[in-house]
Amino acid sequence: MINATERALELFRKICPEDSDEKILVLGSIHNLKFKFDTNIDWFTRAFPNKNVNFRLNEINSGYWNVVINCCCEHMVPMSQITLKGVYVLQSNDRYCDTHINRMRSMQQFREQCDLSDIFLEDEVSIDDVTYYTIIGEKW
Amino acid sequence: MTSFFCTLWGNKYGIEYVQNLYNAVQRNYDGEFKFYCQTDRELHIDGVRELPFGKYKPIMDGRFPDKPKLNFWEPNCWGISGRKVFLDLDVVILGNLNNLIDRYNGRPIINKSWWQGDTINAEKDNHLAYRGITNGTIYIWEDTESTKQMWEHIVENSEQIFFCCINGSDGYFSSTHLSRFDFVPREMSFSYHNEKPEDPMSYTFCTIDTKRGSNAYEDQQELHDLKGWIKDMWV
């Protein structure tokens, strides 16, 4: 899981070096990896049940970020519902478990669900018998 | 005046379920009441008033199968106010309902999936998996600011709720609104297929709650096929 996230972030930085104009939103978790971002909207705890990232789309879509990173798409509603303009770094996987409410079975399925305007890179890799799908692209 | 509700759609249960539930309420509730059924059918049951489906229709798309159960939380739904009680059709009432309904104290009451034991109390992944800690076989409530907030959340986020809460309303309530509810006391309800209490008649109701889609549950019979004391109570 952490290896896959690390891979996605490295691929992102290969294509998009750090830029002072970046305003980065991380949805879900990047597992405490060393990575600079502006805002993290993580999952939620029972202490704050209304903080579920999936029920904050209006708040997210009215935000100021121009880079969206989500390496936990399998836990979320389709990324097509995020409408922010900018660069997207998205990752999902095909692992079955109760919390994976939106696991993917192919890169095509993931691509269609993300609905990006332009795709810079697609990466498919198997780690510990789990296939991870990474897409980096842009919405405008 | 207490308003009782149930809902009927699809082909899992027939009209006899509504009739028997109404009969059971008549036998086990002391006080004035009206009985309603949210349905698209003509029931022709004396004493049962049909209500059209509210905002959320019974659309089966593989996720959140009990969408119409959310409609009961709309403030002043169908122009009905006061004390409200929703019952699933596969509930068998075993004792006096007033003891349970009179427990209402300003917070909605819902059943709990007691029979799931420790699993249900393991907090780590319950909310991420949208597992049902609550068991929506019964709701007891009045329209309050808290239930209004819950309805507003439903309306604002329904598309996402229906996607995430794959198994339905209990996953949603459990993950997002658990603290708003009081639970039916443990000693008042049990699950017919999952528990075998020594004295079932000491409970207020039991839920039949058959599972579908899994070989593990293929021995679970529907209420209309059961025999013995449970069938004797279901009239």
mmCIF file of C-alpha atoms in Angstrom, chain B residues 4-146:
data_model
loop_
_atom_site.group_PDB
_atom_site.id
_atom_site.type_symbol
_atom_site.label_atom_id
_atom_site.label_comp_id
_atom_site.label_asym_id
_atom_site.label_seq_id
_atom_site.Cartn_x
_atom_site.Cartn_y
_atom_site.Cartn_z
ATOM 1 C CA PHE B 4 -47.139 3.481 12.406
ATOM 2 C CA PHE B 5 -45.408 3.008 9.069
ATOM 3 C CA CYS B 6 -44.172 0.186 6.939
ATOM 4 C CA THR B 7 -43.110 0.008 3.323
ATOM 5 C CA LEU B 8 -43.767 -2.545 0.591
ATOM 6 C CA TRP B 9 -42.156 -2.833 -2.821
ATOM 7 C CA GLY B 10 -40.783 -5.529 -5.093
ATOM 8 C CA ASN B 11 -41.664 -9.185 -4.844
ATOM 9 C CA LYS B 12 -39.859 -10.365 -1.720
ATOM 10 C CA TYR B 13 -42.913 -9.929 0.521
ATOM 11 C CA GLY B 14 -46.615 -10.025 -0.209
ATOM 12 C CA ILE B 15 -49.533 -8.006 1.042
ATOM 13 C CA GLU B 16 -50.100 -10.520 3.867
ATOM 14 C CA TYR B 17 -47.000 -9.097 5.541
ATOM 15 C CA VAL B 18 -48.684 -5.703 5.772
ATOM 16 C CA GLN B 19 -51.927 -7.248 7.000
ATOM 17 C CA ASN B 20 -50.210 -9.295 9.709
ATOM 18 C CA LEU B 21 -48.079 -6.367 10.845
ATOM 19 C CA TYR B 22 -51.182 -4.208 11.134
ATOM 20 C CA ASN B 23 -52.969 -6.948 13.062
ATOM 21 C CA ALA B 24 -50.011 -7.253 15.420
ATOM 22 C CA VAL B 25 -49.935 -3.521 16.105
ATOM 23 C CA GLN B 26 -53.662 -3.606 16.815
ATOM 24 C CA ARG B 27 -53.146 -6.411 19.323
ATOM 25 C CA ASN B 28 -50.066 -5.003 20.986
ATOM 26 C CA TYR B 29 -50.434 -1.238 21.073
ATOM 27 C CA ASP B 30 -52.649 0.536 23.584
ATOM 28 C CA GLY B 31 -53.750 3.899 22.342
ATOM 29 C CA GLU B 32 -54.976 5.720 19.312
ATOM 30 C CA PHE B 33 -52.958 5.132 16.171
ATOM 31 C CA LYS B 34 -52.994 5.284 12.401
ATOM 32 C CA PHE B 35 -51.229 2.786 10.186
ATOM 33 C CA TYR B 36 -49.606 3.695 6.884
ATOM 34 C CA CYS B 37 -47.803 1.766 4.176
ATOM 35 C CA GLN B 38 -45.471 3.437 1.660
ATOM 36 C CA THR B 39 -46.122 1.434 -1.475
ATOM 37 C CA ASP B 40 -47.028 1.532 -5.141
ATOM 38 C CA ARG B 41 -49.739 -1.070 -4.712
ATOM 39 C CA GLU B 42 -53.371 -1.025 -3.805
ATOM 40 C CA LEU B 43 -53.542 -3.010 -0.593
ATOM 41 C CA HIS B 44 -57.272 -3.078 0.167
ATOM 42 C CA ILE B 45 -56.558 -3.610 3.880
ATOM 43 C CA ASP B 46 -59.016 -1.982 6.257
ATOM 44 C CA GLY B 47 -57.192 0.358 8.582
ATOM 45 C CA VAL B 48 -54.090 0.655 6.406
ATOM 46 C CA ARG B 49 -53.599 3.885 4.516
ATOM 47 C CA GLU B 50 -51.422 3.773 1.413
ATOM 48 C CA LEU B 51 -48.780 6.445 0.901
ATOM 49 C CA PRO B 52 -46.971 7.074 -2.374
ATOM 50 C CA PHE B 53 -43.201 6.730 -2.382
ATOM 51 C CA GLY B 54 -41.454 9.820 -1.129
ATOM 52 C CA LYS B 55 -38.380 11.438 -2.627
ATOM 53 C CA TYR B 56 -36.398 8.177 -2.884
ATOM 54 C CA LYS B 57 -37.863 5.430 -5.002
ATOM 55 C CA PRO B 58 -37.120 1.703 -4.859
ATOM 56 C CA ILE B 59 -34.511 1.754 -7.607
ATOM 57 C CA MET B 60 -32.397 -1.390 -7.540
ATOM 58 C CA ASP B 61 -28.984 -0.643 -9.009
ATOM 59 C CA GLY B 62 -26.889 -2.978 -6.872
ATOM 60 C CA ARG B 63 -26.151 -0.455 -4.111
ATOM 61 C CA PHE B 64 -28.207 0.784 -1.169
ATOM 62 C CA PRO B 65 -31.206 -1.487 -1.675
ATOM 63 C CA ASP B 66 -33.552 0.178 0.808
ATOM 64 C CA LYS B 67 -33.566 3.760 -0.463
ATOM 65 C CA PRO B 68 -37.298 4.331 0.300
ATOM 66 C CA LYS B 69 -36.665 3.813 4.028
ATOM 67 C CA LEU B 70 -34.904 7.165 4.049
ATOM 68 C CA ASN B 71 -38.157 8.903 3.146
ATOM 69 C CA PHE B 72 -39.500 8.504 6.654
ATOM 70 C CA TRP B 73 -36.912 10.957 7.920
ATOM 71 C CA GLU B 74 -38.218 13.839 5.854
ATOM 72 C CA PRO B 75 -39.692 16.353 8.299
ATOM 73 C CA ASN B 76 -43.480 16.205 8.242
ATOM 74 C CA CYS B 77 -43.316 13.410 5.682
ATOM 75 C CA TRP B 78 -46.650 13.041 3.901
ATOM 76 C CA GLY B 79 -47.981 15.804 6.174
ATOM 77 C CA ILE B 80 -47.781 13.521 9.209
ATOM 78 C CA SER B 81 -46.453 14.751 12.540
ATOM 79 C CA GLY B 82 -46.276 13.521 16.101
ATOM 80 C CA ARG B 83 -44.884 10.238 17.385
ATOM 81 C CA LYS B 84 -43.921 7.945 14.526
ATOM 82 C CA VAL B 85 -42.963 4.291 14.443
ATOM 83 C CA PHE B 86 -41.578 2.486 11.408
ATOM 84 C CA LEU B 87 -41.476 -1.301 11.330
ATOM 85 C CA ASP B 88 -39.921 -3.610 8.780
ATOM 86 C CA LEU B 89 -42.367 -6.088 7.300
ATOM 87 C CA ASP B 90 -40.380 -9.052 8.626
ATOM 88 C CA VAL B 91 -40.773 -7.995 12.249
ATOM 89 C CA VAL B 92 -42.839 -10.276 14.475
ATOM 90 C CA ILE B 93 -44.281 -8.463 17.456
ATOM 91 C CA LEU B 94 -44.236 -10.566 20.585
ATOM 92 C CA GLY B 95 -45.293 -8.232 23.351
ATOM 93 C CA ASN B 96 -46.703 -4.887 24.296
ATOM 94 C CA LEU B 97 -45.290 -2.107 22.134
ATOM 95 C CA ASN B 98 -46.080 0.745 24.510
ATOM 96 C CA ASN B 99 -43.212 -0.261 26.802
ATOM 97 C CA LEU B 100 -40.808 0.332 23.950
ATOM 98 C CA ILE B 101 -42.441 3.299 22.239
ATOM 99 C CA ASP B 102 -42.889 5.177 25.512
ATOM 100 C CA ARG B 103 -39.111 5.088 25.976
ATOM 101 C CA TYR B 104 -38.832 7.842 23.366
ATOM 102 C CA ASN B 105 -37.224 10.804 25.067
ATOM 103 C CA GLY B 106 -36.437 13.292 22.310
ATOM 104 C CA ARG B 107 -33.846 11.173 20.461
ATOM 105 C CA PRO B 108 -34.837 8.727 17.720
ATOM 106 C CA ILE B 109 -34.701 5.079 18.711
ATOM 107 C CA ILE B 110 -33.378 2.391 16.402
ATOM 108 C CA ASN B 111 -32.639 -1.287 16.847
ATOM 109 C CA LYS B 112 -29.093 -2.551 17.128
ATOM 110 C CA SER B 113 -27.472 -5.580 15.509
ATOM 111 C CA TRP B 114 -26.753 -7.102 18.899
ATOM 112 C CA TRP B 115 -26.275 -10.563 17.442
ATOM 113 C CA GLN B 116 -23.154 -9.482 15.581
ATOM 114 C CA GLY B 117 -21.353 -9.409 18.893
ATOM 115 C CA ASP B 118 -17.844 -8.062 19.144
ATOM 116 C CA THR B 119 -17.510 -7.516 15.396
ATOM 117 C CA ILE B 120 -20.056 -4.752 15.568
ATOM 118 C CA ASN B 121 -18.170 -2.975 18.292
ATOM 119 C CA ALA B 122 -14.793 -3.094 16.557
ATOM 120 C CA GLU B 123 -14.488 0.541 15.666
ATOM 121 C CA LYS B 124 -11.458 0.440 13.428
ATOM 122 C CA ASP B 125 -13.031 -0.248 10.064
ATOM 123 C CA ASN B 126 -16.758 -0.230 10.726
ATOM 124 C CA HIS B 127 -17.318 3.262 9.445
ATOM 125 C CA LEU B 128 -15.042 2.870 6.420
ATOM 126 C CA ALA B 129 -16.880 -0.295 5.449
ATOM 127 C CA TYR B 130 -20.248 1.298 6.213
ATOM 128 C CA ARG B 131 -21.259 -1.709 8.267
ATOM 129 C CA GLY B 132 -24.608 -1.663 9.980
ATOM 130 C CA ILE B 133 -24.273 -1.274 13.724
ATOM 131 C CA THR B 134 -27.831 -0.054 13.713
ATOM 132 C CA ASN B 135 -30.575 -2.386 12.603
ATOM 133 C CA GLY B 136 -33.383 -0.485 10.935
ATOM 134 C CA THR B 137 -36.154 -2.956 11.678
ATOM 135 C CA ILE B 138 -37.719 -0.271 13.836
ATOM 136 C CA TYR B 139 -37.515 3.487 14.069
ATOM 137 C CA ILE B 140 -39.253 5.451 16.811
ATOM 138 C CA TRP B 141 -39.058 9.193 16.444
ATOM 139 C CA GLU B 142 -40.639 12.599 16.238
ATOM 140 C CA ASP B 143 -39.500 15.354 13.907
ATOM 141 C CA THR B 144 -36.831 17.369 15.681
ATOM 142 C CA GLU B 145 -33.965 19.646 14.736
ATOM 143 C CA SER B 146 -31.671 16.624 14.880
#
